[in-house]
Structure formats: C-alpha cells, structure tokens
Amino acid sequence: MDKYDEIKNKAFEANLSLPRLGLVLFTFGNVSAVDRAAGVFAIKPSGVPYSSLREDMMVIVDFEGILVEGTYSPSSDTKTHACLYKHWVEIGGIAHTHSSYATSWAQSQRPIPLYGTTHADHCVSDIPCAPPMRDEHIAGNYELETGFQIIEALAEQQLSYLEMEMILVANHAPFTWGKTAEKAVYNSAVLEELAKLAYLTESINVNAPRMKDALINKHYERKHGKNSYYGQ
C-alpha cells in the first residue's frame, strides 16, 4: 500500500463528483486533498478527461508546488492550491471549476449579492469577487499569484477563510475549499446554485434588495451558531 493512497482516493472521488454534479465540462476543473502531516496534497493530472481518470493518476505535490510522486503532470492550477494550503492551515481540500453561473459572475467582476435564505444558510456575506490581477503578476508566476489574489481579497474584506469557503476570481472562475475535499466540492455545488439564484433574482427584479440583516443572521445561526438546531 502506498503511503499516499488515502489522499489519492479522496482526490479521485472528489474529482469524479464534479461532472456528476454538472460543475465541469471536458477537463475544466480540479480538486485536491491534503495530508498535513506529510506536507503534501493529491491533485488531478493536467488535461485528463474525467471519463479517463483513474485513482493511480493522482499526482502528489508539496506546498511549494513541487512534484513528489506521480508519472503525470499535475493540474496547471497546482501552485494556486499549494499557496492556499501553505497559508490557510485549517483547510483539507480545494476545488476549482468553471461552472456556468459562478463563472459568469466572475467574468462580470461582481460579487454575488445575498438575496435570500439559501445564501444565508451558508454565509452571512456576499460571495466576494477577487479583483483583476495586476499586469506584472500576470506576466510572472501566474498560478501562484492567483493564490495570493484569493488570500488578499478575503483579507481586504475582513473575511475568514473558515467562514467564507468560496470566492470568484475576476475574469476567471470560482475556487472553493473546506475541511475535506468532499466539502470543497459541496461548496462548489452550493456556490453554483447561489450564483444561479442571484442571476434569476436580478432577471426578475433588477432592483431586488439585499436581504435584511436580521433574517441573514437568523438563518446562518440556526445552522452554524452555538445554539444551532438544524439537522440531526
């Protein structure tokens, strides 16, 4: 048994869930799973269709984005994942998709407004959109700079990565994360639904108001607060 089999399996299963959930086409996206004790993560190989993906294809990389184990080239987004794992020590999985509605909001360079209780069940803020990357960073280590772009965007808005587990990157697409790779994928699916609902809300009423704070807090706290009562 390979010492990385567990995270390879987690990354493999999480990646396969992306097409099942309708979050990717062809090779658009990737998921990774981390082993904190070993200081590595498993990630999808670059450019491999999901229909051809096998567990033994998962690539092992360290937090500098350097290949540790594998015969395939890792995802082109590997250094973004590495940057987030290195600086956000409490996350266990990262997902990146180009799902239609969330990516459309990213291309519009707009955060996703908090219009309803479905959104508030998951977070109390608009879903942030990191600003367009500066030219010198585009010309430099682009994928690594994408990681810093995400980190800085949350810091500037005083949002915790433990509470806001999703973001849009302007003109690019969404990234999500969580305690596990499975939770990161869950957050990608939630983000896509929130993006769709916000789009439909504005198509019905272009002047739709943001939901009031009392209702936002009620819905978030009933699921996530110290006195939460949602679920079994």
JSON list of C-alpha atoms in Angstrom, two decimals:
[
{"chain": "A", "resi": 1, "resn": "MET", "atom": "CA", "xyz": [0.00, 0.00, 0.00]},
{"chain": "A", "resi": 2, "resn": "ASP", "atom": "CA", "xyz": [1.34, 3.40, -0.99]},
{"chain": "A", "resi": 3, "resn": "LYS", "atom": "CA", "xyz": [1.61, 5.94, 1.83]},
{"chain": "A", "resi": 4, "resn": "TYR", "atom": "CA", "xyz": [-0.36, 8.45, -0.25]},
{"chain": "A", "resi": 5, "resn": "ASP", "atom": "CA", "xyz": [-3.22, 6.08, -1.16]},
{"chain": "A", "resi": 6, "resn": "GLU", "atom": "CA", "xyz": [-5.69, 7.75, 1.19]},
{"chain": "A", "resi": 7, "resn": "ILE", "atom": "CA", "xyz": [-5.37, 11.26, -0.25]},
{"chain": "A", "resi": 8, "resn": "LYS", "atom": "CA", "xyz": [-5.20, 9.87, -3.79]},
{"chain": "A", "resi": 9, "resn": "ASN", "atom": "CA", "xyz": [-8.53, 8.16, -3.19]},
{"chain": "A", "resi": 10, "resn": "LYS", "atom": "CA", "xyz": [-10.07, 11.28, -1.65]},
{"chain": "A", "resi": 11, "resn": "ALA", "atom": "CA", "xyz": [-8.89, 13.45, -4.54]},
{"chain": "A", "resi": 12, "resn": "PHE", "atom": "CA", "xyz": [-10.01, 10.90, -7.13]},
{"chain": "A", "resi": 13, "resn": "GLU", "atom": "CA", "xyz": [-13.52, 10.51, -5.71]},
{"chain": "A", "resi": 14, "resn": "ALA", "atom": "CA", "xyz": [-13.91, 14.26, -5.28]},
{"chain": "A", "resi": 15, "resn": "ASN", "atom": "CA", "xyz": [-12.84, 14.91, -8.86]},
{"chain": "A", "resi": 16, "resn": "LEU", "atom": "CA", "xyz": [-15.30, 12.35, -10.20]},
{"chain": "A", "resi": 17, "resn": "SER", "atom": "CA", "xyz": [-18.12, 14.12, -8.37]},
{"chain": "A", "resi": 18, "resn": "LEU", "atom": "CA", "xyz": [-17.59, 17.32, -10.39]},
{"chain": "A", "resi": 19, "resn": "PRO", "atom": "CA", "xyz": [-19.07, 16.01, -13.67]},
{"chain": "A", "resi": 20, "resn": "ARG", "atom": "CA", "xyz": [-21.78, 14.12, -11.76]},
{"chain": "A", "resi": 21, "resn": "LEU", "atom": "CA", "xyz": [-22.88, 17.42, -10.26]},
{"chain": "A", "resi": 22, "resn": "GLY", "atom": "CA", "xyz": [-22.74, 19.21, -13.60]},
{"chain": "A", "resi": 23, "resn": "LEU", "atom": "CA", "xyz": [-19.93, 21.51, -12.47]},
{"chain": "A", "resi": 24, "resn": "VAL", "atom": "CA", "xyz": [-17.41, 20.78, -15.23]},
{"chain": "A", "resi": 25, "resn": "LEU", "atom": "CA", "xyz": [-17.12, 20.07, -18.95]},
{"chain": "A", "resi": 26, "resn": "PHE", "atom": "CA", "xyz": [-14.30, 18.07, -20.54]},
{"chain": "A", "resi": 27, "resn": "THR", "atom": "CA", "xyz": [-11.21, 18.88, -18.41]},
{"chain": "A", "resi": 28, "resn": "PHE", "atom": "CA", "xyz": [-12.44, 22.16, -16.89]},
{"chain": "A", "resi": 29, "resn": "GLY", "atom": "CA", "xyz": [-11.61, 21.91, -13.20]},
{"chain": "A", "resi": 30, "resn": "ASN", "atom": "CA", "xyz": [-9.74, 20.08, -10.47]},
{"chain": "A", "resi": 31, "resn": "VAL", "atom": "CA", "xyz": [-9.94, 19.03, -6.83]},
{"chain": "A", "resi": 32, "resn": "SER", "atom": "CA", "xyz": [-7.13, 18.35, -4.38]},
{"chain": "A", "resi": 33, "resn": "ALA", "atom": "CA", "xyz": [-6.90, 16.64, -0.98]},
{"chain": "A", "resi": 34, "resn": "VAL", "atom": "CA", "xyz": [-4.19, 17.38, 1.58]},
{"chain": "A", "resi": 35, "resn": "ASP", "atom": "CA", "xyz": [-2.10, 15.31, 4.01]},
{"chain": "A", "resi": 36, "resn": "ARG", "atom": "CA", "xyz": [-0.99, 17.91, 6.57]},
{"chain": "A", "resi": 37, "resn": "ALA", "atom": "CA", "xyz": [1.34, 15.56, 8.44]},
{"chain": "A", "resi": 38, "resn": "ALA", "atom": "CA", "xyz": [3.24, 14.71, 5.26]},
{"chain": "A", "resi": 39, "resn": "GLY", "atom": "CA", "xyz": [3.10, 18.26, 3.89]},
{"chain": "A", "resi": 40, "resn": "VAL", "atom": "CA", "xyz": [1.70, 17.16, 0.52]},
{"chain": "A", "resi": 41, "resn": "PHE", "atom": "CA", "xyz": [-1.54, 17.04, -1.43]},
{"chain": "A", "resi": 42, "resn": "ALA", "atom": "CA", "xyz": [-3.01, 14.91, -4.21]},
{"chain": "A", "resi": 43, "resn": "ILE", "atom": "CA", "xyz": [-4.39, 16.67, -7.27]},
{"chain": "A", "resi": 44, "resn": "LYS", "atom": "CA", "xyz": [-5.87, 15.79, -10.65]},
{"chain": "A", "resi": 45, "resn": "PRO", "atom": "CA", "xyz": [-3.40, 15.40, -13.53]},
{"chain": "A", "resi": 46, "resn": "SER", "atom": "CA", "xyz": [-3.47, 18.16, -16.14]},
{"chain": "A", "resi": 47, "resn": "GLY", "atom": "CA", "xyz": [-5.66, 17.82, -19.20]},
{"chain": "A", "resi": 48, "resn": "VAL", "atom": "CA", "xyz": [-7.03, 14.34, -18.47]},
{"chain": "A", "resi": 49, "resn": "PRO", "atom": "CA", "xyz": [-10.76, 13.96, -19.23]},
{"chain": "A", "resi": 50, "resn": "TYR", "atom": "CA", "xyz": [-12.86, 12.86, -16.27]},
{"chain": "A", "resi": 51, "resn": "SER", "atom": "CA", "xyz": [-14.08, 9.86, -18.24]},
{"chain": "A", "resi": 52, "resn": "SER", "atom": "CA", "xyz": [-10.48, 8.60, -18.45]},
{"chain": "A", "resi": 53, "resn": "LEU", "atom": "CA", "xyz": [-9.43, 9.44, -14.89]},
{"chain": "A", "resi": 54, "resn": "ARG", "atom": "CA", "xyz": [-8.04, 6.70, -12.63]},
{"chain": "A", "resi": 55, "resn": "GLU", "atom": "CA", "xyz": [-7.07, 6.82, -8.99]},
{"chain": "A", "resi": 56, "resn": "ASP", "atom": "CA", "xyz": [-3.45, 5.92, -9.76]},
{"chain": "A", "resi": 57, "resn": "MET", "atom": "CA", "xyz": [-3.21, 9.01, -11.97]},
{"chain": "A", "resi": 58, "resn": "MET", "atom": "CA", "xyz": [-3.49, 11.37, -9.00]},
{"chain": "A", "resi": 59, "resn": "VAL", "atom": "CA", "xyz": [-0.32, 13.41, -8.59]},
{"chain": "A", "resi": 60, "resn": "ILE", "atom": "CA", "xyz": [1.36, 14.14, -5.24]},
{"chain": "A", "resi": 61, "resn": "VAL", "atom": "CA", "xyz": [2.79, 17.64, -4.80]},
{"chain": "A", "resi": 62, "resn": "ASP", "atom": "CA", "xyz": [4.25, 19.59, -1.86]},
{"chain": "A", "resi": 63, "resn": "PHE", "atom": "CA", "xyz": [3.25, 23.05, -0.62]},
{"chain": "A", "resi": 64, "resn": "GLU", "atom": "CA", "xyz": [5.75, 24.71, -2.96]},
{"chain": "A", "resi": 65, "resn": "GLY", "atom": "CA", "xyz": [4.06, 23.05, -5.94]},
{"chain": "A", "resi": 66, "resn": "ILE", "atom": "CA", "xyz": [6.96, 20.64, -6.47]},
{"chain": "A", "resi": 67, "resn": "LEU", "atom": "CA", "xyz": [6.23, 17.12, -7.74]},
{"chain": "A", "resi": 68, "resn": "VAL", "atom": "CA", "xyz": [6.70, 14.45, -5.05]},
{"chain": "A", "resi": 69, "resn": "GLU", "atom": "CA", "xyz": [5.18, 11.39, -6.71]},
{"chain": "A", "resi": 70, "resn": "GLY", "atom": "CA", "xyz": [3.42, 10.61, -9.98]},
{"chain": "A", "resi": 71, "resn": "THR", "atom": "CA", "xyz": [4.02, 9.93, -13.65]},
{"chain": "A", "resi": 72, "resn": "TYR", "atom": "CA", "xyz": [1.61, 12.61, -14.89]},
{"chain": "A", "resi": 73, "resn": "SER", "atom": "CA", "xyz": [1.95, 16.38, -14.89]},
{"chain": "A", "resi": 74, "resn": "PRO", "atom": "CA", "xyz": [-0.18, 17.92, -12.14]},
{"chain": "A", "resi": 75, "resn": "SER", "atom": "CA", "xyz": [-3.03, 20.34, -12.85]},
{"chain": "A", "resi": 76, "resn": "SER", "atom": "CA", "xyz": [-1.98, 23.71, -14.24]},
{"chain": "A", "resi": 77, "resn": "ASP", "atom": "CA", "xyz": [-3.65, 25.22, -11.15]},
{"chain": "A", "resi": 78, "resn": "THR", "atom": "CA", "xyz": [-1.40, 23.30, -8.76]},
{"chain": "A", "resi": 79, "resn": "LYS", "atom": "CA", "xyz": [0.51, 26.33, -7.49]},
{"chain": "A", "resi": 80, "resn": "THR", "atom": "CA", "xyz": [-2.76, 28.06, -6.59]},
{"chain": "A", "resi": 81, "resn": "HIS", "atom": "CA", "xyz": [-3.71, 25.05, -4.47]},
{"chain": "A", "resi": 82, "resn": "ALA", "atom": "CA", "xyz": [-0.20, 24.92, -2.95]},
{"chain": "A", "resi": 83, "resn": "CYS", "atom": "CA", "xyz": [-0.35, 28.60, -2.00]},
{"chain": "A", "resi": 84, "resn": "LEU", "atom": "CA", "xyz": [-3.71, 28.21, -0.25]},
{"chain": "A", "resi": 85, "resn": "TYR", "atom": "CA", "xyz": [-2.64, 25.08, 1.62]},
{"chain": "A", "resi": 86, "resn": "LYS", "atom": "CA", "xyz": [0.57, 26.75, 2.76]},
{"chain": "A", "resi": 87, "resn": "HIS", "atom": "CA", "xyz": [-1.14, 29.88, 4.12]},
{"chain": "A", "resi": 88, "resn": "TRP", "atom": "CA", "xyz": [-4.52, 28.50, 5.24]},
{"chain": "A", "resi": 89, "resn": "VAL", "atom": "CA", "xyz": [-3.51, 25.72, 7.59]},
{"chain": "A", "resi": 90, "resn": "GLU", "atom": "CA", "xyz": [-7.01, 24.51, 8.50]},
{"chain": "A", "resi": 91, "resn": "ILE", "atom": "CA", "xyz": [-8.27, 23.54, 5.06]},
{"chain": "A", "resi": 92, "resn": "GLY", "atom": "CA", "xyz": [-8.18, 19.95, 3.84]},
{"chain": "A", "resi": 93, "resn": "GLY", "atom": "CA", "xyz": [-9.47, 20.22, 0.28]},
{"chain": "A", "resi": 94, "resn": "ILE", "atom": "CA", "xyz": [-9.74, 22.70, -2.60]},
{"chain": "A", "resi": 95, "resn": "ALA", "atom": "CA", "xyz": [-11.99, 22.64, -5.67]},
{"chain": "A", "resi": 96, "resn": "HIS", "atom": "CA", "xyz": [-11.82, 24.73, -8.81]},
{"chain": "A", "resi": 97, "resn": "THR", "atom": "CA", "xyz": [-14.47, 24.66, -11.53]},
{"chain": "A", "resi": 98, "resn": "HIS", "atom": "CA", "xyz": [-15.66, 26.73, -14.44]},
{"chain": "A", "resi": 99, "resn": "SER", "atom": "CA", "xyz": [-19.34, 26.15, -13.68]},
{"chain": "A", "resi": 100, "resn": "SER", "atom": "CA", "xyz": [-21.60, 28.32, -15.81]},
{"chain": "A", "resi": 101, "resn": "TYR", "atom": "CA", "xyz": [-23.36, 30.68, -13.40]},
{"chain": "A", "resi": 102, "resn": "ALA", "atom": "CA", "xyz": [-20.50, 31.20, -10.94]},
{"chain": "A", "resi": 103, "resn": "THR", "atom": "CA", "xyz": [-18.06, 31.77, -13.80]},
{"chain": "A", "resi": 104, "resn": "SER", "atom": "CA", "xyz": [-20.44, 34.28, -15.37]},
{"chain": "A", "resi": 105, "resn": "TRP", "atom": "CA", "xyz": [-20.44, 36.31, -12.16]},
{"chain": "A", "resi": 106, "resn": "ALA", "atom": "CA", "xyz": [-16.63, 36.10, -12.10]},
{"chain": "A", "resi": 107, "resn": "GLN", "atom": "CA", "xyz": [-16.47, 37.33, -15.68]},
{"chain": "A", "resi": 108, "resn": "SER", "atom": "CA", "xyz": [-18.73, 40.23, -14.77]},
{"chain": "A", "resi": 109, "resn": "GLN", "atom": "CA", "xyz": [-16.30, 41.10, -11.93]},
{"chain": "A", "resi": 110, "resn": "ARG", "atom": "CA", "xyz": [-19.19, 41.21, -9.47]},
{"chain": "A", "resi": 111, "resn": "PRO", "atom": "CA", "xyz": [-19.66, 39.64, -6.05]},
{"chain": "A", "resi": 112, "resn": "ILE", "atom": "CA", "xyz": [-22.79, 37.52, -5.69]},
{"chain": "A", "resi": 113, "resn": "PRO", "atom": "CA", "xyz": [-25.29, 39.51, -3.59]},
{"chain": "A", "resi": 114, "resn": "LEU", "atom": "CA", "xyz": [-27.01, 37.92, -0.61]},
{"chain": "A", "resi": 115, "resn": "TYR", "atom": "CA", "xyz": [-30.63, 37.95, -1.69]},
{"chain": "A", "resi": 116, "resn": "GLY", "atom": "CA", "xyz": [-32.17, 35.05, 0.20]},
{"chain": "A", "resi": 117, "resn": "THR", "atom": "CA", "xyz": [-32.14, 32.43, 2.91]},
{"chain": "A", "resi": 118, "resn": "THR", "atom": "CA", "xyz": [-30.47, 29.77, 0.74]},
{"chain": "A", "resi": 119, "resn": "HIS", "atom": "CA", "xyz": [-27.41, 32.00, 0.61]},
{"chain": "A", "resi": 120, "resn": "ALA", "atom": "CA", "xyz": [-27.62, 32.92, 4.31]},
{"chain": "A", "resi": 121, "resn": "ASP", "atom": "CA", "xyz": [-27.72, 29.24, 5.25]},
{"chain": "A", "resi": 122, "resn": "HIS", "atom": "CA", "xyz": [-24.08, 29.08, 4.15]},
{"chain": "A", "resi": 123, "resn": "CYS", "atom": "CA", "xyz": [-22.57, 32.52, 4.79]},
{"chain": "A", "resi": 124, "resn": "VAL", "atom": "CA", "xyz": [-23.54, 35.99, 6.00]},
{"chain": "A", "resi": 125, "resn": "SER", "atom": "CA", "xyz": [-21.72, 37.97, 3.30]},
{"chain": "A", "resi": 126, "resn": "ASP", "atom": "CA", "xyz": [-21.95, 38.45, -0.42]},
{"chain": "A", "resi": 127, "resn": "ILE", "atom": "CA", "xyz": [-19.72, 35.92, -2.20]},
{"chain": "A", "resi": 128, "resn": "PRO", "atom": "CA", "xyz": [-16.59, 38.01, -2.88]},
{"chain": "A", "resi": 129, "resn": "CYS", "atom": "CA", "xyz": [-15.01, 38.52, -6.26]},
{"chain": "A", "resi": 130, "resn": "ALA", "atom": "CA", "xyz": [-11.24, 38.99, -6.19]},
{"chain": "A", "resi": 131, "resn": "PRO", "atom": "CA", "xyz": [-10.27, 41.98, -8.40]},
{"chain": "A", "resi": 132, "resn": "PRO", "atom": "CA", "xyz": [-8.50, 41.55, -11.73]},
{"chain": "A", "resi": 133, "resn": "MET", "atom": "CA", "xyz": [-4.86, 40.55, -11.40]},
{"chain": "A", "resi": 134, "resn": "ARG", "atom": "CA", "xyz": [-2.21, 43.22, -11.95]},
{"chain": "A", "resi": 135, "resn": "ASP", "atom": "CA", "xyz": [-0.24, 43.03, -15.19]},
{"chain": "A", "resi": 136, "resn": "GLU", "atom": "CA", "xyz": [3.10, 42.33, -13.50]},
{"chain": "A", "resi": 137, "resn": "HIS", "atom": "CA", "xyz": [1.58, 39.35, -11.70]},
{"chain": "A", "resi": 138, "resn": "ILE", "atom": "CA", "xyz": [0.01, 38.02, -14.89]},
{"chain": "A", "resi": 139, "resn": "ALA", "atom": "CA", "xyz": [3.43, 38.16, -16.51]},
{"chain": "A", "resi": 140, "resn": "GLY", "atom": "CA", "xyz": [5.06, 36.49, -13.51]},
{"chain": "A", "resi": 141, "resn": "ASN", "atom": "CA", "xyz": [4.17, 33.28, -11.67]},
{"chain": "A", "resi": 142, "resn": "TYR", "atom": "CA", "xyz": [0.53, 33.46, -12.67]},
{"chain": "A", "resi": 143, "resn": "GLU", "atom": "CA", "xyz": [-0.90, 30.43, -10.85]},
{"chain": "A", "resi": 144, "resn": "LEU", "atom": "CA", "xyz": [0.94, 31.24, -7.63]},
{"chain": "A", "resi": 145, "resn": "GLU", "atom": "CA", "xyz": [-0.24, 34.85, -7.83]},
{"chain": "A", "resi": 146, "resn": "THR", "atom": "CA", "xyz": [-3.81, 33.59, -8.20]},
{"chain": "A", "resi": 147, "resn": "GLY", "atom": "CA", "xyz": [-3.45, 32.05, -4.75]},
{"chain": "A", "resi": 148, "resn": "PHE", "atom": "CA", "xyz": [-2.27, 35.34, -3.28]},
{"chain": "A", "resi": 149, "resn": "GLN", "atom": "CA", "xyz": [-5.04, 37.14, -5.18]},
{"chain": "A", "resi": 150, "resn": "ILE", "atom": "CA", "xyz": [-7.59, 34.97, -3.34]},
{"chain": "A", "resi": 151, "resn": "ILE", "atom": "CA", "xyz": [-5.91, 35.36, 0.06]},
{"chain": "A", "resi": 152, "resn": "GLU", "atom": "CA", "xyz": [-5.61, 39.13, -0.27]},
{"chain": "A", "resi": 153, "resn": "ALA", "atom": "CA", "xyz": [-9.20, 39.56, -1.45]},
{"chain": "A", "resi": 154, "resn": "LEU", "atom": "CA", "xyz": [-10.56, 37.87, 1.69]},
{"chain": "A", "resi": 155, "resn": "ALA", "atom": "CA", "xyz": [-8.17, 39.81, 3.93]},
{"chain": "A", "resi": 156, "resn": "GLU", "atom": "CA", "xyz": [-9.17, 43.14, 2.39]},
{"chain": "A", "resi": 157, "resn": "GLN", "atom": "CA", "xyz": [-12.84, 42.37, 3.05]},
{"chain": "A", "resi": 158, "resn": "GLN", "atom": "CA", "xyz": [-12.05, 41.09, 6.56]},
{"chain": "A", "resi": 159, "resn": "LEU", "atom": "CA", "xyz": [-13.48, 37.68, 5.78]},
{"chain": "A", "resi": 160, "resn": "SER", "atom": "CA", "xyz": [-12.22, 34.48, 7.39]},
{"chain": "A", "resi": 161, "resn": "TYR", "atom": "CA", "xyz": [-11.43, 31.53, 5.12]},
{"chain": "A", "resi": 162, "resn": "LEU", "atom": "CA", "xyz": [-13.03, 29.33, 7.79]},
{"chain": "A", "resi": 163, "resn": "GLU", "atom": "CA", "xyz": [-16.39, 31.07, 7.39]},
{"chain": "A", "resi": 164, "resn": "MET", "atom": "CA", "xyz": [-16.26, 32.15, 3.73]},
{"chain": "A", "resi": 165, "resn": "GLU", "atom": "CA", "xyz": [-15.28, 28.98, 1.89]},
{"chain": "A", "resi": 166, "resn": "MET", "atom": "CA", "xyz": [-15.82, 30.24, -1.64]},
{"chain": "A", "resi": 167, "resn": "ILE", "atom": "CA", "xyz": [-14.68, 33.04, -3.91]},
{"chain": "A", "resi": 168, "resn": "LEU", "atom": "CA", "xyz": [-14.83, 34.23, -7.50]},
{"chain": "A", "resi": 169, "resn": "VAL", "atom": "CA", "xyz": [-11.65, 35.28, -9.27]},
{"chain": "A", "resi": 170, "resn": "ALA", "atom": "CA", "xyz": [-12.40, 38.15, -11.68]},
{"chain": "A", "resi": 171, "resn": "ASN", "atom": "CA", "xyz": [-12.47, 37.12, -15.34]},
{"chain": "A", "resi": 172, "resn": "HIS", "atom": "CA", "xyz": [-11.54, 33.59, -14.33]},
{"chain": "A", "resi": 173, "resn": "ALA", "atom": "CA", "xyz": [-13.79, 31.28, -12.29]},
{"chain": "A", "resi": 174, "resn": "PRO", "atom": "CA", "xyz": [-14.65, 30.10, -8.77]},
{"chain": "A", "resi": 175, "resn": "PHE", "atom": "CA", "xyz": [-12.48, 28.43, -6.15]},
{"chain": "A", "resi": 176, "resn": "THR", "atom": "CA", "xyz": [-13.86, 26.73, -3.05]},
{"chain": "A", "resi": 177, "resn": "TRP", "atom": "CA", "xyz": [-12.31, 24.94, -0.08]},
{"chain": "A", "resi": 178, "resn": "GLY", "atom": "CA", "xyz": [-13.23, 23.16, 3.12]},
{"chain": "A", "resi": 179, "resn": "LYS", "atom": "CA", "xyz": [-12.14, 20.76, 5.84]},
{"chain": "A", "resi": 180, "resn": "THR", "atom": "CA", "xyz": [-12.14, 17.94, 3.28]},
{"chain": "A", "resi": 181, "resn": "ALA", "atom": "CA", "xyz": [-12.05, 17.57, -0.48]},
{"chain": "A", "resi": 182, "resn": "GLU", "atom": "CA", "xyz": [-15.66, 16.37, -0.31]},
{"chain": "A", "resi": 183, "resn": "LYS", "atom": "CA", "xyz": [-16.69, 19.58, 1.49]},
{"chain": "A", "resi": 184, "resn": "ALA", "atom": "CA", "xyz": [-14.83, 21.68, -1.08]},
{"chain": "A", "resi": 185, "resn": "VAL", "atom": "CA", "xyz": [-16.89, 20.05, -3.83]},
{"chain": "A", "resi": 186, "resn": "TYR", "atom": "CA", "xyz": [-20.07, 20.56, -1.81]},
{"chain": "A", "resi": 187, "resn": "ASN", "atom": "CA", "xyz": [-19.19, 24.25, -1.59]},
{"chain": "A", "resi": 188, "resn": "SER", "atom": "CA", "xyz": [-18.66, 24.38, -5.36]},
{"chain": "A", "resi": 189, "resn": "ALA", "atom": "CA", "xyz": [-22.14, 22.98, -5.91]},
{"chain": "A", "resi": 190, "resn": "VAL", "atom": "CA", "xyz": [-23.63, 25.41, -3.40]},
{"chain": "A", "resi": 191, "resn": "LEU", "atom": "CA", "xyz": [-21.81, 28.33, -5.00]},
{"chain": "A", "resi": 192, "resn": "GLU", "atom": "CA", "xyz": [-23.13, 27.43, -8.43]},
{"chain": "A", "resi": 193, "resn": "GLU", "atom": "CA", "xyz": [-26.69, 27.30, -7.08]},
{"chain": "A", "resi": 194, "resn": "LEU", "atom": "CA", "xyz": [-26.30, 30.65, -5.29]},
{"chain": "A", "resi": 195, "resn": "ALA", "atom": "CA", "xyz": [-24.92, 32.19, -8.47]},
{"chain": "A", "resi": 196, "resn": "LYS", "atom": "CA", "xyz": [-27.88, 30.84, -10.45]},
{"chain": "A", "resi": 197, "resn": "LEU", "atom": "CA", "xyz": [-30.44, 32.05, -7.91]},
{"chain": "A", "resi": 198, "resn": "ALA", "atom": "CA", "xyz": [-28.89, 35.53, -7.80]},
{"chain": "A", "resi": 199, "resn": "TYR", "atom": "CA", "xyz": [-28.91, 35.74, -11.59]},
{"chain": "A", "resi": 200, "resn": "LEU", "atom": "CA", "xyz": [-32.55, 34.69, -11.77]},
{"chain": "A", "resi": 201, "resn": "THR", "atom": "CA", "xyz": [-33.46, 37.11, -8.97]},
{"chain": "A", "resi": 202, "resn": "GLU", "atom": "CA", "xyz": [-31.97, 40.05, -10.86]},
{"chain": "A", "resi": 203, "resn": "SER", "atom": "CA", "xyz": [-33.62, 38.93, -14.11]},
{"chain": "A", "resi": 204, "resn": "ILE", "atom": "CA", "xyz": [-36.99, 39.11, -12.34]},
{"chain": "A", "resi": 205, "resn": "ASN", "atom": "CA", "xyz": [-36.27, 42.31, -10.42]},
{"chain": "A", "resi": 206, "resn": "VAL", "atom": "CA", "xyz": [-33.17, 44.28, -11.36]},
{"chain": "A", "resi": 207, "resn": "ASN", "atom": "CA", "xyz": [-33.65, 46.35, -8.19]},
{"chain": "A", "resi": 208, "resn": "ALA", "atom": "CA", "xyz": [-34.07, 43.41, -5.84]},
{"chain": "A", "resi": 209, "resn": "PRO", "atom": "CA", "xyz": [-32.90, 44.44, -2.34]},
{"chain": "A", "resi": 210, "resn": "ARG", "atom": "CA", "xyz": [-30.30, 42.59, -0.33]},
{"chain": "A", "resi": 211, "resn": "MET", "atom": "CA", "xyz": [-31.92, 40.50, 2.40]},
{"chain": "A", "resi": 212, "resn": "LYS", "atom": "CA", "xyz": [-32.15, 42.27, 5.76]},
{"chain": "A", "resi": 213, "resn": "ASP", "atom": "CA", "xyz": [-29.53, 41.51, 8.40]},
{"chain": "A", "resi": 214, "resn": "ALA", "atom": "CA", "xyz": [-31.92, 40.08, 10.99]},
{"chain": "A", "resi": 215, "resn": "LEU", "atom": "CA", "xyz": [-33.04, 37.33, 8.62]},
{"chain": "A", "resi": 216, "resn": "ILE", "atom": "CA", "xyz": [-29.49, 36.71, 7.38]},
{"chain": "A", "resi": 217, "resn": "ASN", "atom": "CA", "xyz": [-28.22, 36.20, 10.91]},
{"chain": "A", "resi": 218, "resn": "LYS", "atom": "CA", "xyz": [-31.19, 34.03, 11.89]},
{"chain": "A", "resi": 219, "resn": "HIS", "atom": "CA", "xyz": [-30.64, 31.59, 9.06]},
{"chain": "A", "resi": 220, "resn": "TYR", "atom": "CA", "xyz": [-26.89, 31.41, 9.49]},
{"chain": "A", "resi": 221, "resn": "GLU", "atom": "CA", "xyz": [-27.00, 30.99, 13.26]},
{"chain": "A", "resi": 222, "resn": "ARG", "atom": "CA", "xyz": [-29.64, 28.27, 13.20]},
{"chain": "A", "resi": 223, "resn": "LYS", "atom": "CA", "xyz": [-27.21, 26.12, 11.18]},
{"chain": "A", "resi": 224, "resn": "HIS", "atom": "CA", "xyz": [-23.80, 27.32, 12.39]},
{"chain": "A", "resi": 225, "resn": "GLY", "atom": "CA", "xyz": [-24.24, 29.20, 15.68]},
{"chain": "A", "resi": 226, "resn": "LYS", "atom": "CA", "xyz": [-23.53, 27.89, 19.19]},
{"chain": "A", "resi": 227, "resn": "ASN", "atom": "CA", "xyz": [-27.25, 27.26, 19.66]},
{"chain": "A", "resi": 228, "resn": "SER", "atom": "CA", "xyz": [-27.82, 25.79, 16.18]},
{"chain": "A", "resi": 229, "resn": "TYR", "atom": "CA", "xyz": [-30.76, 23.45, 15.81]},
{"chain": "A", "resi": 230, "resn": "TYR", "atom": "CA", "xyz": [-30.69, 22.44, 12.13]},
{"chain": "A", "resi": 231, "resn": "GLY", "atom": "CA", "xyz": [-30.10, 18.76, 11.37]},
{"chain": "A", "resi": 232, "resn": "GLN", "atom": "CA", "xyz": [-29.84, 15.60, 13.46]}
]
